[in-house]
XYZ file of C-alpha atoms in Angstrom:
370
model
C -15.742 34.634 24.884
C -14.299 36.467 27.881
C -12.236 34.577 30.429
C -13.304 34.735 34.052
C -11.078 36.142 36.765
C -10.090 32.628 37.845
C -9.331 31.561 34.294
C -7.164 34.620 33.730
C -5.301 33.847 36.954
C -4.671 30.274 35.776
C -3.413 31.595 32.425
C -1.141 34.245 33.920
C 0.406 31.965 36.559
C 0.928 29.135 34.091
C 2.581 31.518 31.626
C 4.860 32.905 34.332
C 5.850 29.431 35.524
C 6.601 28.093 32.055
C 8.633 31.147 31.084
C 10.862 30.432 34.068
C 11.077 26.648 33.900
C 10.569 25.669 30.246
C 12.814 27.893 28.140
C 14.097 26.780 24.740
C 17.672 26.943 26.075
C 16.697 24.411 28.739
C 15.008 22.295 26.033
C 18.219 22.288 23.988
C 20.241 21.151 26.978
C 17.795 18.288 27.573
C 17.923 17.139 23.957
C 21.717 17.448 23.841
C 21.956 15.234 26.914
C 19.802 12.554 25.268
C 16.857 13.182 27.618
C 13.418 12.965 25.998
C 11.326 14.299 28.895
C 11.783 16.776 31.743
C 11.075 14.734 34.879
C 11.547 17.629 37.307
C 9.186 19.861 35.306
C 6.610 17.074 35.181
C 6.696 16.541 38.957
C 6.080 20.235 39.558
C 3.263 20.425 37.007
C 1.554 17.214 38.131
C 2.063 17.257 41.892
C 2.565 20.864 42.981
C 0.565 22.858 40.448
C -2.218 20.303 40.026
C -2.625 20.694 36.275
C -3.523 17.031 35.913
C -6.534 17.569 38.183
C -8.063 20.500 36.276
C -10.678 18.642 34.216
C -11.045 15.552 36.400
C -14.317 15.506 38.412
C -14.170 16.270 42.089
C -15.543 12.874 43.064
C -12.490 11.358 41.357
C -10.076 13.577 43.255
C -9.866 16.338 40.660
C -10.717 20.015 40.641
C -13.687 19.636 38.315
C -13.039 22.925 36.515
C -13.655 21.925 32.930
C -12.264 21.950 29.432
C -11.712 25.698 29.140
C -9.222 25.701 31.998
C -7.508 22.617 30.602
C -7.335 24.203 27.127
C -5.693 27.289 28.585
C -2.957 25.190 30.163
C -2.533 23.044 27.044
C -2.131 26.166 24.903
C 0.638 27.450 27.149
C 2.483 24.142 27.345
C 2.267 23.965 23.556
C 3.763 27.422 23.322
C 6.599 26.412 25.623
C 7.084 23.056 23.841
C 7.261 21.601 27.336
C 8.617 18.015 27.094
C 6.212 16.476 29.603
C 3.499 13.755 29.202
C 0.682 16.164 30.009
C -1.295 15.705 26.782
C -1.158 11.911 26.836
C -2.093 11.826 30.541
C -4.918 14.366 30.837
C -6.250 14.642 27.275
C -6.091 11.004 26.220
C -5.803 8.570 29.145
C -7.847 10.458 31.734
C -11.033 10.950 29.637
C -10.952 7.289 28.550
C -10.742 6.231 32.187
C -13.467 8.698 33.103
C -15.792 7.286 30.428
C -15.310 3.851 32.031
C -16.149 5.200 35.500
C -12.711 4.285 36.809
C -12.361 4.815 40.556
C -8.752 3.767 41.124
C -6.468 5.290 38.476
C -8.134 8.648 37.933
C -7.513 9.791 41.533
C -3.838 8.885 41.113
C -3.657 10.942 37.910
C -5.404 13.842 39.630
C -2.901 13.683 42.484
C 0.009 13.714 40.048
C 1.206 10.293 41.173
C 1.328 8.700 37.711
C 1.772 9.620 34.043
C -0.371 7.594 31.672
C -0.845 7.130 27.957
C -2.974 5.095 25.546
C -1.299 2.690 23.137
C -3.402 3.611 20.104
C -2.877 1.069 17.312
C -2.493 3.930 14.815
C -2.100 7.404 16.335
C -2.408 8.945 12.894
C -5.916 7.598 12.311
C -9.092 9.539 13.088
C -10.427 6.618 15.131
C -7.077 5.547 16.590
C -6.826 2.452 14.446
C -7.963 -1.134 14.831
C -6.321 -3.045 17.731
C -3.645 -5.554 16.744
C -2.804 -6.747 20.261
C -4.487 -10.023 21.263
C -5.397 -10.819 24.866
C -5.949 -14.322 26.124
C -7.667 -15.082 29.395
C -6.416 -17.748 31.787
C -6.743 -18.907 35.374
C -4.258 -16.303 36.583
C -5.435 -13.368 34.507
C -4.505 -12.364 30.959
C -1.651 -12.607 28.489
C -1.115 -9.873 25.906
C 0.702 -10.444 22.625
C 1.312 -8.023 19.781
C 3.285 -5.006 18.596
C 2.153 -1.384 18.586
C 4.401 0.556 16.183
C 4.153 3.993 17.757
C 3.066 4.883 21.295
C 3.302 8.478 22.461
C 5.136 8.952 25.779
C 5.536 5.176 26.273
C 9.051 5.739 27.647
C 7.960 8.063 30.434
C 4.489 6.725 31.255
C 3.958 4.846 34.504
C 0.808 3.253 33.086
C -0.150 2.336 29.527
C -3.760 1.663 28.534
C -3.872 -0.960 25.782
C -6.894 -1.735 23.593
C -6.756 -5.447 22.700
C -8.916 -8.030 20.955
C -10.383 -10.666 23.229
C -13.247 -13.108 22.596
C -14.611 -11.101 19.685
C -14.577 -7.840 21.674
C -12.227 -4.930 22.256
C -10.989 -4.863 25.832
C -8.939 -2.230 27.610
C -6.018 -3.371 29.712
C -3.801 -1.569 32.189
C -0.099 -2.188 31.653
C 2.224 -0.848 34.376
C 5.826 0.043 33.566
C 8.371 -2.811 33.707
C 5.791 -5.580 33.329
C 7.889 -7.384 30.707
C 7.068 -5.242 27.691
C 9.820 -3.984 25.367
C 9.871 -0.241 24.741
C 11.994 0.763 21.754
C 12.473 4.572 21.428
C 11.851 5.932 17.931
C 13.748 8.656 16.151
C 11.066 11.244 15.431
C 10.905 14.711 13.937
C 9.583 16.398 17.066
C 12.099 15.750 19.839
C 9.743 17.328 22.409
C 7.185 14.479 22.136
C 8.845 11.079 22.535
C 7.392 8.030 20.782
C 8.340 4.383 21.055
C 7.570 0.973 19.596
C 5.854 -1.280 22.133
C 6.419 -5.029 21.896
C 4.334 -7.437 23.974
C 5.334 -11.101 24.013
C 2.899 -12.993 26.242
C 3.009 -10.264 28.889
C 1.054 -11.510 31.892
C -1.431 -9.287 33.714
C -3.636 -9.967 36.761
C -7.440 -10.190 36.390
C -7.940 -6.614 37.674
C -5.840 -5.274 34.773
C -8.894 -5.447 32.504
C -10.707 -2.139 32.877
C -13.729 -2.540 30.616
C -16.914 -4.385 31.464
C -17.731 -6.654 28.579
C -16.050 -4.650 25.856
C -14.782 -1.114 25.370
C -17.771 1.123 24.448
C -17.153 2.951 21.134
C -18.526 6.178 22.582
C -15.915 6.026 25.390
C -13.040 5.971 22.922
C -14.738 8.623 20.749
C -15.045 10.930 23.760
C -11.380 10.450 24.642
C -10.249 11.066 21.073
C -12.311 14.274 20.885
C -10.713 15.553 24.084
C -7.319 14.513 22.759
C -7.894 16.444 19.526
C -9.047 19.473 21.512
C -5.819 19.296 23.541
C -3.702 18.984 20.387
C -5.463 21.963 18.812
C -4.825 24.050 21.934
C -1.147 23.083 21.773
C -0.974 24.079 18.112
C -2.556 27.443 18.851
C -0.083 28.013 21.681
C 2.835 27.043 19.444
C 1.624 29.427 16.756
C 1.323 32.294 19.225
C 4.787 31.617 20.656
C 6.571 31.400 17.319
C 4.778 34.585 16.216
C 5.992 36.401 19.315
C 9.613 35.420 18.812
C 9.355 36.355 15.130
C 7.964 39.790 15.936
C 10.823 40.345 18.370
C 13.359 39.259 15.729
C 12.077 41.398 12.865
C 11.949 44.424 15.183
C 15.740 44.138 15.500
C 16.873 42.814 12.088
C 17.976 45.634 9.808
C 18.018 45.627 6.008
C 18.539 48.614 3.699
C 19.025 50.844 6.737
C 15.734 50.002 8.468
C 14.173 47.190 10.475
C 12.303 44.660 8.360
C 9.332 45.072 10.686
C 8.776 48.447 9.024
C 8.257 46.882 5.567
C 4.624 46.903 4.511
C 4.665 43.357 3.140
C 5.984 42.058 6.472
C 3.297 43.980 8.341
C 0.533 42.493 6.223
C 1.755 38.921 6.756
C 2.029 39.415 10.512
C -1.423 41.038 10.678
C -2.975 38.103 8.780
C -1.444 35.633 11.254
C -2.844 37.630 14.176
C -6.330 37.476 12.676
C -6.012 33.733 12.109
C -4.767 33.236 15.670
C -7.750 35.126 17.115
C -10.125 33.035 14.962
C -8.584 29.716 16.051
C -8.466 30.691 19.727
C -12.114 31.766 19.642
C -13.146 28.442 18.102
C -11.045 26.520 20.660
C -12.647 28.255 23.609
C -16.089 27.742 22.090
C -15.454 24.038 21.591
C -14.099 23.738 25.119
C -17.125 25.540 26.575
C -19.608 23.291 24.819
C -17.615 20.070 25.130
C -19.727 18.481 27.853
C -23.110 19.741 26.612
C -23.004 19.210 22.855
C -24.310 15.974 21.298
C -21.465 13.654 20.308
C -21.972 14.235 16.575
C -21.890 18.029 16.819
C -19.003 17.934 19.262
C -17.007 15.763 16.903
C -17.581 18.023 13.905
C -16.720 21.159 15.853
C -13.492 19.707 17.158
C -12.645 18.324 13.709
C -12.978 21.872 12.308
C -10.845 23.208 15.161
C -8.130 20.616 14.527
C -7.958 21.574 10.842
C -7.805 25.300 11.628
C -5.225 24.941 14.411
C -2.958 22.683 12.333
C -3.030 25.104 9.428
C -2.323 28.042 11.732
C 0.645 26.347 13.435
C 2.204 25.336 10.131
C 1.664 28.756 8.588
C 3.088 30.566 11.611
C 6.173 28.317 11.609
C 6.716 28.816 7.859
C 6.462 32.588 8.219
C 8.919 32.497 11.121
C 11.434 30.643 8.976
C 10.912 33.048 6.077
C 11.323 36.144 8.227
C 14.314 34.783 10.149
C 16.087 33.786 6.963
C 18.686 31.027 6.842
C 19.386 31.081 10.586
C 15.875 29.803 11.316
C 16.830 26.156 10.824
C 20.066 26.330 12.827
C 20.192 24.756 16.280
C 20.723 28.073 18.080
C 17.459 29.600 16.876
C 13.963 28.537 17.861
C 11.753 28.440 14.728
C 12.794 24.917 13.699
C 11.410 23.518 16.992
C 7.984 24.974 16.175
C 8.130 23.888 12.563
C 8.803 20.281 13.598
C 6.103 20.372 16.293
C 3.547 21.763 13.829
C 4.318 19.134 11.189
C 4.370 16.207 13.631
C 1.230 17.208 15.509
C -0.788 17.736 12.343
C -0.264 14.035 11.581
C -1.844 12.884 14.860
C -5.459 11.691 15.132
C -6.329 12.425 11.527
C -5.051 14.677 8.754
C -6.913 17.790 7.643
C -8.455 16.107 4.588
C -9.898 13.317 6.743
C -11.481 15.758 9.145
C -12.898 17.870 6.322
C -14.433 14.692 4.869
C -15.983 13.934 8.274
C -17.524 17.408 8.423
C -18.851 17.141 4.848
C -20.338 13.713 5.566
C -21.943 14.988 8.734
C -23.478 18.046 7.097
C -24.301 16.747 3.614
C -24.387 12.999 3.941
C -21.978 10.515 2.374
C -23.767 10.399 -0.974
C -23.544 14.177 -1.433
């Protein structure tokens, strides 16, 4: 696939911006200060650059460009390890709202006014897990009770979408920040993607907080999870490319036995293999993004499952090679490879492990009995 002129412009400008505003030195200073998200960077991305509007339809206030453009931006933010709630807002919350024909929140996301996330019961499960929150209806609206162990970007989100059981159905409820919920930050491996425990103790919501009409359609959640997996895969590909670049720069300078280690044949072969794997993963990502809206749900799901497996493997392999080629300094705070290693490991555990996705593909192609 060849990018169009407009797509190349988006890629080049996004890369330039992130290189200036999202360096690893800046990331270290944020983490050292105890900050888990870059609010200033998020405001620029969401409000000035309009990245949240890329894949949102024009009639909802977005740019209506599509998944390729969004994947380009997600790849670059993954490479920069940008600590912003972009993935949870545009790859998870926005498509779920779009599938429900929302006309109030999507325009606010497109305008960069709010960050949003979805409180998946189990973010490590292929289907997001079974809801444990219970909603009760009353004369003044609803009351939500339950605990969600791990919610991505719950600390920084202005709005949280919560699947909850109500009257034998699964409803979707909109929970604004500071509505009475308890958000307990979690200590996680990847400091660039904050997670928190969400506790709801009879949190009251008005009638308009329920977003579904008679139950959350399974295909709406499936669509959102596919887009979320596509975004995660793009991030993994970007992280792999970035850690490869910094490794190539390092081995070009590190000298052993009177010569740079980049001149050793074994090192060359390992780097060349990673470049081939990167090209393969990026090609599959762009293909999946191109056909996202047109493919039947079953084919779309299998293609993105294959992409997730490939991208996770690539990111982990690239991070391991970076650590090997950097030597002992790779895991020290002053060097960058450990950031990418932690991101690769943590992201691979989201929305299904590789074995689960490979089983899905086998079931889809061969049938469960085979």
